[in-house]
PDB file of C-alpha atoms and ligand atoms in Angstrom:
ATOM      1  CA  UNK V   1     -18.762 -24.222  70.929  1.00 83.00           C
ATOM      2  CA  UNK V   2     -18.811 -26.888  68.192  1.00 86.00           C
ATOM      3  CA  UNK V   3     -19.716 -30.371  69.468  1.00 88.00           C
ATOM      4  CA  UNK V   4     -17.557 -33.473  69.423  1.00 96.00           C
ATOM      5  CA  UNK V   5     -15.539 -34.294  66.333  1.00 98.00           C
ATOM      6  CA  UNK V   6     -14.981 -37.707  64.795  1.00 98.00           C
ATOM      7  CA  UNK V   7     -11.804 -37.789  62.733  1.00 98.00           C
ATOM      8  CA  UNK V   8     -12.114 -40.303  59.891  1.00 98.00           C
ATOM      9  CA  UNK V   9      -8.870 -41.599  58.381  1.00 98.00           C
ATOM     10  CA  UNK V  10      -8.951 -44.035  55.424  1.00 98.00           C
ATOM     11  CA  UNK V  11      -5.773 -46.100  55.331  1.00 98.00           C
ATOM     12  CA  UNK V  12      -4.064 -48.425  52.894  1.00 97.00           C
ATOM     13  CA  UNK V  13      -0.614 -49.607  53.967  1.00 97.00           C
ATOM     14  CA  UNK V  14       0.241 -46.474  55.940  1.00 97.00           C
ATOM     15  CA  UNK V  15       2.504 -48.356  58.360  1.00 97.00           C
ATOM     16  CA  UNK V  16       5.260 -45.767  57.863  1.00 96.00           C
ATOM     17  CA  UNK V  17       2.951 -42.808  58.503  1.00 96.00           C
ATOM     18  CA  UNK V  18       0.105 -43.713  60.814  1.00 98.00           C
ATOM     19  CA  UNK V  19       1.809 -43.143  64.155  1.00 97.00           C
ATOM     20  CA  UNK V  20       3.169 -39.733  63.173  1.00 97.00           C
ATOM     21  CA  UNK V  21      -0.263 -38.812  61.796  1.00 98.00           C
ATOM     22  CA  UNK V  22      -1.904 -39.736  65.103  1.00 98.00           C
ATOM     23  CA  UNK V  23       0.776 -37.895  67.062  1.00 97.00           C
ATOM     24  CA  UNK V  24       0.187 -34.799  64.971  1.00 97.00           C
ATOM     25  CA  UNK V  25      -3.540 -35.028  65.592  1.00 98.00           C
ATOM     26  CA  UNK V  26      -3.072 -35.411  69.341  1.00 97.00           C
ATOM     27  CA  UNK V  27      -0.466 -32.635  69.435  1.00 97.00           C
ATOM     28  CA  UNK V  28      -2.512 -30.143  67.416  1.00 97.00           C
ATOM     29  CA  UNK V  29      -6.190 -30.679  68.230  1.00 97.00           C
ATOM     30  CA  UNK V  30      -7.305 -29.717  71.718  1.00 96.00           C
ATOM     31  CA  UNK V  31     -11.028 -29.861  70.890  1.00 97.00           C
ATOM     32  CA  UNK V  32     -12.730 -33.076  72.153  1.00 97.00           C
ATOM     33  CA  UNK V  33     -12.441 -35.700  69.429  1.00 98.00           C
ATOM     34  CA  UNK V  34     -12.248 -39.382  68.630  1.00 98.00           C
ATOM     35  CA  UNK V  35     -10.479 -41.052  65.739  1.00 98.00           C
ATOM     36  CA  UNK V  36     -11.822 -43.745  63.401  1.00 98.00           C
ATOM     37  CA  UNK V  37      -9.265 -45.462  61.188  1.00 98.00           C
ATOM     38  CA  UNK V  38     -10.881 -47.345  58.294  1.00 98.00           C
ATOM     39  CA  UNK V  39      -8.890 -50.151  56.686  1.00 98.00           C
ATOM     40  CA  UNK V  40      -9.696 -52.661  53.946  1.00 98.00           C
ATOM     41  CA  UNK V  41      -7.966 -55.916  54.886  1.00 98.00           C
ATOM     42  CA  UNK V  42      -6.365 -57.587  57.910  1.00 97.00           C
ATOM     43  CA  UNK V  43      -2.854 -57.790  56.390  1.00 98.00           C
ATOM     44  CA  UNK V  44      -2.663 -54.007  55.896  1.00 98.00           C
ATOM     45  CA  UNK V  45       0.689 -52.877  57.313  1.00 98.00           C
ATOM     46  CA  UNK V  46      -0.996 -49.925  59.083  1.00 98.00           C
ATOM     47  CA  UNK V  47      -2.577 -52.229  61.640  1.00 98.00           C
ATOM     48  CA  UNK V  48       0.370 -53.406  63.814  1.00 98.00           C
ATOM     49  CA  UNK V  49       1.694 -49.903  64.625  1.00 98.00           C
ATOM     50  CA  UNK V  50      -1.897 -48.666  64.958  1.00 98.00           C
ATOM     51  CA  UNK V  51      -2.690 -51.394  67.513  1.00 98.00           C
ATOM     52  CA  UNK V  52       0.450 -50.523  69.499  1.00 98.00           C
ATOM     53  CA  UNK V  53      -0.531 -46.852  69.528  1.00 98.00           C
ATOM     54  CA  UNK V  54      -4.060 -47.758  70.667  1.00 97.00           C
ATOM     55  CA  UNK V  55      -2.676 -49.910  73.476  1.00 97.00           C
ATOM     56  CA  UNK V  56      -0.666 -46.939  74.728  1.00 95.00           C
ATOM     57  CA  UNK V  57      -4.005 -45.265  75.545  1.00 94.00           C
ATOM     58  CA  UNK V  58      -2.855 -41.915  74.208  1.00 92.00           C
ATOM     59  CA  UNK V  59      -6.018 -41.270  72.213  1.00 96.00           C
ATOM     60  CA  UNK V  60      -9.625 -42.339  71.718  1.00 97.00           C
ATOM     61  CA  UNK V  61      -9.219 -44.478  68.592  1.00 98.00           C
ATOM     62  CA  UNK V  62     -11.208 -47.254  66.975  1.00 97.00           C
ATOM     63  CA  UNK V  63     -10.383 -49.413  63.983  1.00 98.00           C
ATOM     64  CA  UNK V  64     -13.127 -50.092  61.505  1.00 98.00           C
ATOM     65  CA  UNK V  65     -13.092 -52.470  58.563  1.00 98.00           C
ATOM     66  CA  UNK V  66     -14.363 -51.027  55.281  1.00 97.00           C
ATOM     67  CA  UNK V  67     -17.964 -52.295  55.032  1.00 94.00           C
ATOM     68  CA  UNK V  68     -18.043 -52.007  51.254  1.00 93.00           C
ATOM     69  CA  UNK V  69     -14.966 -54.058  50.454  1.00 88.00           C
ATOM     70  CA  UNK V  70     -12.083 -51.927  49.288  1.00 95.00           C
ATOM     71  CA  UNK V  71     -11.189 -48.426  48.195  1.00 96.00           C
ATOM     72  CA  UNK V  72     -10.735 -45.029  49.817  1.00 96.00           C
ATOM     73  CA  UNK V  73     -14.202 -43.834  48.882  1.00 96.00           C
ATOM     74  CA  UNK V  74     -15.828 -46.867  50.475  1.00 97.00           C
ATOM     75  CA  UNK V  75     -13.647 -46.404  53.543  1.00 98.00           C
ATOM     76  CA  UNK V  76     -14.771 -42.783  53.919  1.00 98.00           C
ATOM     77  CA  UNK V  77     -18.434 -43.823  53.461  1.00 97.00           C
ATOM     78  CA  UNK V  78     -17.987 -46.517  56.095  1.00 97.00           C
ATOM     79  CA  UNK V  79     -16.622 -43.859  58.447  1.00 98.00           C
ATOM     80  CA  UNK V  80     -19.537 -41.481  57.792  1.00 97.00           C
ATOM     81  CA  UNK V  81     -22.150 -44.174  58.277  1.00 96.00           C
ATOM     82  CA  UNK V  82     -20.788 -45.321  61.599  1.00 97.00           C
ATOM     83  CA  UNK V  83     -20.032 -41.822  62.901  1.00 97.00           C
ATOM     84  CA  UNK V  84     -21.726 -40.798  66.149  1.00 95.00           C
ATOM     85  CA  UNK V  85     -20.353 -37.327  66.785  1.00 97.00           C
ATOM     86  CA  UNK V  86     -21.810 -33.997  65.692  1.00 97.00           C
ATOM     87  CA  UNK V  87     -18.927 -33.305  63.297  1.00 98.00           C
ATOM     88  CA  UNK V  88     -16.906 -35.498  60.934  1.00 98.00           C
ATOM     89  CA  UNK V  89     -13.416 -34.442  59.879  1.00 98.00           C
ATOM     90  CA  UNK V  90     -11.870 -36.397  57.004  1.00 98.00           C
ATOM     91  CA  UNK V  91      -8.094 -36.460  56.945  1.00 98.00           C
ATOM     92  CA  UNK V  92      -5.481 -38.616  55.275  1.00 97.00           C
ATOM     93  CA  UNK V  93      -3.181 -41.103  56.979  1.00 97.00           C
ATOM     94  CA  UNK V  94      -0.068 -39.980  55.081  1.00 95.00           C
ATOM     95  CA  UNK V  95       0.670 -36.787  57.032  1.00 94.00           C
ATOM     96  CA  UNK V  96      -0.485 -34.623  54.129  1.00 96.00           C
ATOM     97  CA  UNK V  97      -3.075 -32.605  56.048  1.00 97.00           C
ATOM     98  CA  UNK V  98      -2.504 -29.636  58.290  1.00 93.00           C
ATOM     99  CA  UNK V  99      -3.865 -30.425  61.743  1.00 97.00           C
ATOM    100  CA  UNK V 100      -3.069 -26.921  62.972  1.00 97.00           C
ATOM    101  CA  UNK V 101      -5.926 -25.698  60.721  1.00 98.00           C
ATOM    102  CA  UNK V 102      -8.554 -27.637  62.683  1.00 98.00           C
ATOM    103  CA  UNK V 103      -9.047 -24.946  65.357  1.00 98.00           C
ATOM    104  CA  UNK V 104      -9.924 -22.416  62.644  1.00 98.00           C
ATOM    105  CA  UNK V 105     -12.209 -24.980  60.974  1.00 98.00           C
ATOM    106  CA  UNK V 106     -14.096 -25.431  64.232  1.00 98.00           C
ATOM    107  CA  UNK V 107     -14.392 -21.660  64.626  1.00 98.00           C
ATOM    108  CA  UNK V 108     -16.093 -21.601  61.212  1.00 98.00           C
ATOM    109  CA  UNK V 109     -18.377 -24.405  62.379  1.00 98.00           C
ATOM    110  CA  UNK V 110     -19.338 -22.170  65.297  1.00 97.00           C
ATOM    111  CA  UNK V 111     -20.292 -19.475  62.797  1.00 97.00           C
ATOM    112  CA  UNK V 112     -22.940 -21.850  61.414  1.00 97.00           C
ATOM    113  CA  UNK V 113     -21.121 -23.569  58.555  1.00 98.00           C
ATOM    114  CA  UNK V 114     -22.216 -27.058  57.544  1.00 98.00           C
ATOM    115  CA  UNK V 115     -19.026 -27.793  55.602  1.00 98.00           C
ATOM    116  CA  UNK V 116     -15.613 -26.243  56.284  1.00 98.00           C
ATOM    117  CA  UNK V 117     -12.921 -26.843  53.671  1.00 98.00           C
ATOM    118  CA  UNK V 118      -9.187 -26.906  54.275  1.00 98.00           C
ATOM    119  CA  UNK V 119      -8.037 -24.665  51.431  1.00 98.00           C
ATOM    120  CA  UNK V 120      -4.660 -24.743  49.725  1.00 98.00           C
ATOM    121  CA  UNK V 121      -5.632 -22.152  47.165  1.00 98.00           C
ATOM    122  CA  UNK V 122      -6.892 -19.254  49.285  1.00 98.00           C
ATOM    123  CA  UNK V 123      -4.594 -16.614  50.745  1.00 98.00           C
ATOM    124  CA  UNK V 124      -2.463 -18.269  53.453  1.00 98.00           C
ATOM    125  CA  UNK V 125      -2.948 -21.810  52.087  1.00 98.00           C
ATOM    126  CA  UNK V 126      -0.087 -23.806  50.573  1.00 97.00           C
ATOM    127  CA  UNK V 127       0.689 -26.944  48.665  1.00 97.00           C
ATOM    128  CA  UNK V 128       4.137 -28.469  49.171  1.00 97.00           C
ATOM    129  CA  UNK V 129       5.202 -31.035  46.599  1.00 95.00           C
ATOM    130  CA  UNK V 130       2.900 -33.466  44.818  1.00 93.00           C
ATOM    131  CA  UNK V 131       2.509 -34.290  41.124  1.00 93.00           C
ATOM    132  CA  UNK V 132       2.504 -31.098  39.044  1.00 94.00           C
ATOM    133  CA  UNK V 133      -0.255 -32.058  36.584  1.00 94.00           C
ATOM    134  CA  UNK V 134      -2.622 -33.222  39.318  1.00 94.00           C
ATOM    135  CA  UNK V 135      -1.941 -30.044  41.319  1.00 95.00           C
ATOM    136  CA  UNK V 136      -2.571 -27.866  38.286  1.00 96.00           C
ATOM    137  CA  UNK V 137      -5.911 -29.522  37.481  1.00 97.00           C
ATOM    138  CA  UNK V 138      -6.979 -29.315  41.090  1.00 97.00           C
ATOM    139  CA  UNK V 139      -6.079 -25.616  41.320  1.00 98.00           C
ATOM    140  CA  UNK V 140      -7.855 -24.767  38.054  1.00 97.00           C
ATOM    141  CA  UNK V 141     -10.944 -26.664  39.222  1.00 97.00           C
ATOM    142  CA  UNK V 142     -10.922 -24.929  42.600  1.00 98.00           C
ATOM    143  CA  UNK V 143     -10.446 -21.433  41.259  1.00 98.00           C
ATOM    144  CA  UNK V 144     -13.001 -21.719  38.422  1.00 97.00           C
ATOM    145  CA  UNK V 145     -15.584 -23.272  40.737  1.00 98.00           C
ATOM    146  CA  UNK V 146     -15.060 -20.377  43.113  1.00 98.00           C
ATOM    147  CA  UNK V 147     -14.942 -17.417  40.758  1.00 97.00           C
ATOM    148  CA  UNK V 148     -17.298 -18.625  37.995  1.00 96.00           C
ATOM    149  CA  UNK V 149     -19.622 -21.176  39.601  1.00 96.00           C
ATOM    150  CA  UNK V 150     -19.787 -19.294  42.921  1.00 96.00           C
ATOM    151  CA  UNK V 151     -18.757 -22.196  45.174  1.00 98.00           C
ATOM    152  CA  UNK V 152     -17.661 -20.609  48.480  1.00 98.00           C
ATOM    153  CA  UNK V 153     -14.201 -22.206  48.607  1.00 98.00           C
ATOM    154  CA  UNK V 154     -11.127 -21.923  46.391  1.00 98.00           C
ATOM    155  CA  UNK V 155     -10.307 -25.608  46.949  1.00 98.00           C
ATOM    156  CA  UNK V 156     -13.178 -27.970  46.197  1.00 98.00           C
ATOM    157  CA  UNK V 157     -11.017 -31.042  45.608  1.00 97.00           C
ATOM    158  CA  UNK V 158      -9.152 -31.188  48.919  1.00 98.00           C
ATOM    159  CA  UNK V 159     -10.437 -34.150  50.947  1.00 97.00           C
ATOM    160  CA  UNK V 160      -9.534 -32.387  54.189  1.00 98.00           C
ATOM    161  CA  UNK V 161     -12.979 -31.125  55.187  1.00 98.00           C
ATOM    162  CA  UNK V 162     -15.135 -30.820  58.296  1.00 98.00           C
ATOM    163  CA  UNK V 163     -18.793 -31.840  57.855  1.00 98.00           C
ATOM    164  CA  UNK V 164     -21.808 -31.358  60.085  1.00 98.00           C
ATOM    165  CA  UNK V 165     -22.948 -34.946  60.414  1.00 98.00           C
ATOM    166  CA  UNK V 166     -26.672 -34.126  60.080  1.00 97.00           C
ATOM    167  CA  UNK V 167     -25.870 -33.080  56.492  1.00 97.00           C
ATOM    168  CA  UNK V 168     -25.684 -36.758  55.597  1.00 96.00           C
ATOM    169  CA  UNK V 169     -29.423 -37.096  56.328  1.00 95.00           C
ATOM    170  CA  UNK V 170     -30.042 -34.686  53.454  1.00 95.00           C
ATOM    171  CA  UNK V 171     -27.512 -35.898  50.901  1.00 95.00           C
ATOM    172  CA  UNK V 172     -27.355 -39.309  49.320  1.00 94.00           C
ATOM    173  CA  UNK V 173     -23.815 -40.115  48.279  1.00 95.00           C
ATOM    174  CA  UNK V 174     -23.533 -41.362  44.709  1.00 95.00           C
ATOM    175  CA  UNK V 175     -19.775 -41.270  44.102  1.00 95.00           C
ATOM    176  CA  UNK V 176     -18.231 -44.566  43.101  1.00 91.00           C
ATOM    177  CA  UNK V 177     -14.692 -43.580  42.121  1.00 88.00           C
ATOM    178  CA  UNK V 178     -12.216 -42.232  44.649  1.00 90.00           C
ATOM    179  CA  UNK V 179     -11.765 -39.030  46.589  1.00 94.00           C
ATOM    180  CA  UNK V 180     -14.357 -37.100  44.549  1.00 95.00           C
ATOM    181  CA  UNK V 181     -16.772 -37.938  47.378  1.00 97.00           C
ATOM    182  CA  UNK V 182     -15.644 -34.752  49.177  1.00 98.00           C
ATOM    183  CA  UNK V 183     -16.371 -32.652  46.115  1.00 98.00           C
ATOM    184  CA  UNK V 184     -19.776 -34.302  45.637  1.00 98.00           C
ATOM    185  CA  UNK V 185     -20.857 -33.500  49.199  1.00 98.00           C
ATOM    186  CA  UNK V 186     -19.536 -29.943  48.934  1.00 98.00           C
ATOM    187  CA  UNK V 187     -21.352 -29.193  45.664  1.00 97.00           C
ATOM    188  CA  UNK V 188     -24.610 -30.797  46.810  1.00 97.00           C
ATOM    189  CA  UNK V 189     -24.465 -28.956  50.133  1.00 97.00           C
ATOM    190  CA  UNK V 190     -23.875 -25.688  48.279  1.00 97.00           C
ATOM    191  CA  UNK V 191     -26.804 -26.327  45.927  1.00 95.00           C
ATOM    192  CA  UNK V 192     -29.014 -27.093  48.931  1.00 95.00           C
ATOM    193  CA  UNK V 193     -28.155 -23.643  50.296  1.00 95.00           C
ATOM    194  CA  UNK V 194     -25.955 -24.859  53.165  1.00 97.00           C
ATOM    195  CA  UNK V 195     -23.342 -22.521  54.596  1.00 98.00           C
ATOM    196  CA  UNK V 196     -19.842 -23.398  53.407  1.00 98.00           C
ATOM    197  CA  UNK V 197     -16.625 -22.004  54.893  1.00 98.00           C
ATOM    198  CA  UNK V 198     -12.929 -22.356  54.170  1.00 98.00           C
ATOM    199  CA  UNK V 199      -9.737 -21.841  56.119  1.00 98.00           C
ATOM    200  CA  UNK V 200      -6.155 -21.761  54.832  1.00 98.00           C
ATOM    201  CA  UNK V 201      -4.392 -25.116  55.068  1.00 98.00           C
ATOM    202  CA  UNK V 202      -1.048 -26.460  53.987  1.00 98.00           C
ATOM    203  CA  UNK V 203      -0.910 -29.779  52.110  1.00 97.00           C
ATOM    204  CA  UNK V 204       2.345 -31.753  52.030  1.00 96.00           C
ATOM    205  CA  UNK V 205       3.177 -34.619  49.736  1.00 94.00           C
ATOM    206  CA  UNK V 206       3.769 -37.944  51.468  1.00 89.00           C
ATOM    207  CA  UNK V 207       7.354 -38.794  52.449  1.00 85.00           C
ATOM    208  CA  UNK V 208       6.717 -42.516  53.068  1.00 87.00           C
ATOM    209  CA  UNK V 209       4.478 -45.185  51.587  1.00 87.00           C
ATOM    210  CA  UNK V 210       2.888 -45.048  48.155  1.00 87.00           C
ATOM    211  CA  UNK V 211       0.239 -42.884  46.541  1.00 88.00           C
ATOM    212  CA  UNK V 212      -2.933 -44.687  45.472  1.00 87.00           C
ATOM    213  CA  UNK V 213      -4.415 -41.701  43.658  1.00 88.00           C
ATOM    214  CA  UNK V 214      -5.680 -42.725  40.188  1.00 88.00           C
ATOM    215  CA  UNK V 215      -5.837 -39.409  38.371  1.00 90.00           C
ATOM    216  CA  UNK V 216      -7.033 -40.516  34.934  1.00 88.00           C
ATOM    217  CA  UNK V 217      -9.449 -43.119  36.254  1.00 91.00           C
ATOM    218  CA  UNK V 218     -11.085 -40.702  38.673  1.00 92.00           C
ATOM    219  CA  UNK V 219     -10.974 -37.527  36.571  1.00 95.00           C
ATOM    220  CA  UNK V 220     -14.382 -38.167  34.884  1.00 94.00           C
ATOM    221  CA  UNK V 221     -15.925 -38.596  38.350  1.00 95.00           C
ATOM    222  CA  UNK V 222     -14.558 -35.229  39.455  1.00 96.00           C
ATOM    223  CA  UNK V 223     -15.791 -33.614  36.220  1.00 96.00           C
ATOM    224  CA  UNK V 224     -19.319 -34.895  36.862  1.00 95.00           C
ATOM    225  CA  UNK V 225     -19.578 -32.904  40.102  1.00 96.00           C
ATOM    226  CA  UNK V 226     -17.675 -29.971  38.580  1.00 96.00           C
ATOM    227  CA  UNK V 227     -20.316 -29.574  35.882  1.00 95.00           C
ATOM    228  CA  UNK V 228     -23.162 -30.035  38.371  1.00 95.00           C
ATOM    229  CA  UNK V 229     -21.860 -26.931  40.170  1.00 96.00           C
ATOM    230  CA  UNK V 230     -21.923 -24.944  36.925  1.00 92.00           C
ATOM    231  CA  UNK V 231     -25.382 -26.168  36.028  1.00 90.00           C
ATOM    232  CA  UNK V 232     -26.483 -25.223  39.524  1.00 83.00           C
ATOM    233  CA  UNK V 233     -25.117 -21.711  39.066  1.00 82.00           C
ATOM    234  CA  UNK V 234     -27.016 -21.092  35.879  1.00 79.00           C
ATOM    235  CA  UNK V 235     -30.200 -23.094  36.589  1.00 77.00           C
ATOM    236  CA  UNK V 236     -30.357 -22.443  40.292  1.00 60.00           C
ATOM    237  CA  UNK V 237     -33.773 -23.772  41.225  1.00 47.00           C
ATOM    238  CA  UNK V 238     -33.753 -27.077  39.290  1.00 50.00           C
ATOM    239  CA  UNK V 239     -30.238 -27.888  40.443  1.00 50.00           C
ATOM    240  CA  UNK V 240     -31.236 -27.257  44.038  1.00 52.00           C
ATOM    241  CA  UNK V 241     -34.134 -29.588  43.638  1.00 49.00           C
ATOM    242  CA  UNK V 242     -31.884 -32.203  42.109  1.00 54.00           C
ATOM    243  CA  UNK V 243     -29.378 -31.883  44.940  1.00 55.00           C
ATOM    244  CA  UNK V 244     -32.196 -32.219  47.451  1.00 49.00           C
ATOM    245  CA  UNK V 245     -33.786 -35.136  45.653  1.00 44.00           C
ATOM    246  CA  UNK V 246     -30.577 -37.078  46.172  1.00 43.00           C
ATOM    247  CA  UNK V 247     -31.768 -36.938  49.704  1.00 39.00           C
ATOM    248  CA  UNK V 248     -31.944 -39.254  52.751  1.00 31.00           C
ATOM    249  CA  UNK V 249     -28.617 -40.515  53.939  1.00 42.00           C
ATOM    250  CA  UNK V 250     -25.108 -41.561  53.122  1.00 38.00           C
ATOM    251  CA  UNK V 251     -26.057 -45.230  52.936  1.00 34.00           C
ATOM    252  CA  UNK V 252     -27.050 -45.098  49.278  1.00 33.00           C
TER     253      UNK V 252
HETATM  254  N1  GTP I 301      -9.095 -47.863  53.143  1.00 91.44           N
HETATM  255  C1  GTP I 301      -8.439 -47.381  52.074  1.00 91.44           C
HETATM  256  N2  GTP I 301      -7.720 -46.235  52.186  1.00 91.44           N
HETATM  257  C2  GTP I 301      -7.066 -45.781  51.090  1.00 91.44           C
HETATM  258  C3  GTP I 301      -7.106 -46.438  49.834  1.00 91.44           C
HETATM  259  N3  GTP I 301      -6.342 -45.746  48.950  1.00 91.44           N
HETATM  260  C4  GTP I 301      -5.843 -44.692  49.636  1.00 91.44           C
HETATM  261  N4  GTP I 301      -6.266 -44.719  50.925  1.00 91.44           N
HETATM  262  C5  GTP I 301      -5.895 -43.795  51.990  1.00 91.44           C
HETATM  263  O1  GTP I 301      -6.373 -42.497  51.667  1.00 91.44           O
HETATM  264  C6  GTP I 301      -5.427 -41.505  52.025  1.00 91.44           C
HETATM  265  C7  GTP I 301      -4.947 -40.715  50.826  1.00 91.44           C
HETATM  266  O2  GTP I 301      -4.435 -41.591  49.834  1.00 91.44           O
HETATM  267  P1  GTP I 301      -3.306 -41.154  48.803  1.00 91.44           P
HETATM  268  O3  GTP I 301      -2.971 -42.327  47.982  1.00 91.44           O
HETATM  269  O4  GTP I 301      -2.191 -40.495  49.538  1.00 91.44           O
HETATM  270  O5  GTP I 301      -4.029 -40.103  47.897  1.00 91.44           O
HETATM  271  P2  GTP I 301      -3.978 -38.510  47.934  1.00 91.44           P
HETATM  272  O6  GTP I 301      -3.435 -38.033  49.243  1.00 91.44           O
HETATM  273  O7  GTP I 301      -5.283 -37.976  47.516  1.00 91.44           O
HETATM  274  O8  GTP I 301      -3.009 -38.193  46.761  1.00 91.44           O
HETATM  275  P3  GTP I 301      -1.427 -38.225  46.732  1.00 91.44           P
HETATM  276  O9  GTP I 301      -0.935 -38.028  48.126  1.00 91.44           O
HETATM  277  O10 GTP I 301      -1.051 -37.146  45.795  1.00 91.44           O
HETATM  278  O11 GTP I 301      -1.136 -39.543  46.215  1.00 91.44           O
HETATM  279  C8  GTP I 301      -4.297 -42.239  52.720  1.00 91.44           C
HETATM  280  O12 GTP I 301      -4.529 -42.276  54.103  1.00 91.44           O
HETATM  281  C9  GTP I 301      -4.404 -43.624  52.116  1.00 91.44           C
HETATM  282  O13 GTP I 301      -3.830 -44.632  52.928  1.00 91.44           O
HETATM  283  C10 GTP I 301      -7.886 -47.657  49.739  1.00 91.44           C
HETATM  284  O14 GTP I 301      -7.964 -48.289  48.694  1.00 91.44           O
HETATM  285  N5  GTP I 301      -8.511 -48.069  50.887  1.00 91.44           N
HETATM  286 MG1   MG I 302      -1.651 -38.499  49.914  1.00 91.44          MG
END
């Protein structure tokens, strides 16, 4: 059976959503887990309801301040670097991710996968709401990476992924934009020959709070890793070496 899971949640003013997110996690995940919520600043409106939930003792939760200043990417890196468990699951604090998919993700981990992707674009997966242009780009990226570049998931851009923590000893994270960090790790893991799995997952648009996704600012960062996957497909050996040479750990 897969070992303990650390659930990493980056948050930025998720006061309206955090408690329901935590309740969904506790209601849906029976596998042993702990939760790390990574925030940027003390005035963040997520913190008061989060503290109340922690005081209720209903879950094993810790709050962690972003060690790199601000931004979702830095928050996720902070979570990875402080993680202690065998597995890291990244999920959002706006109720967008499908916690009922986690059991199937862990089953894939048991089959030897190093990365398991929550997939909106495979059979059984769904996307409910969200900006149409962003969704279209994400779907095109996922499907072309799968069918042309040979990446073993239909949904490379979804941040909702389970990672074997030891993978971070082999991959140096270079992303400096936003949520493309998940795509970077996926593509590098694939080029290193790691086993990648996917399970169907439903993604819902947020009903409270505000989106911080910066599509046009982050698009070039996504494209960088998109093209690395294609180069890897057609120049297999050099790309593998490049992925490996990014090597050591997440604390780039
Ligand atoms: N620590 C930290 N977390 C952030 C930051 N920006 C976003 N997040 C969190 O990251 C998660 C996802 O952010 P969203 O803005 O919803 O982005 P998204 O889910 O990729 O895209 P949309 O839902 O379509 O906007 C949420 O839990 C946010 O609170 C940030 O600057 N710092
Ligand atoms: Mg969101």
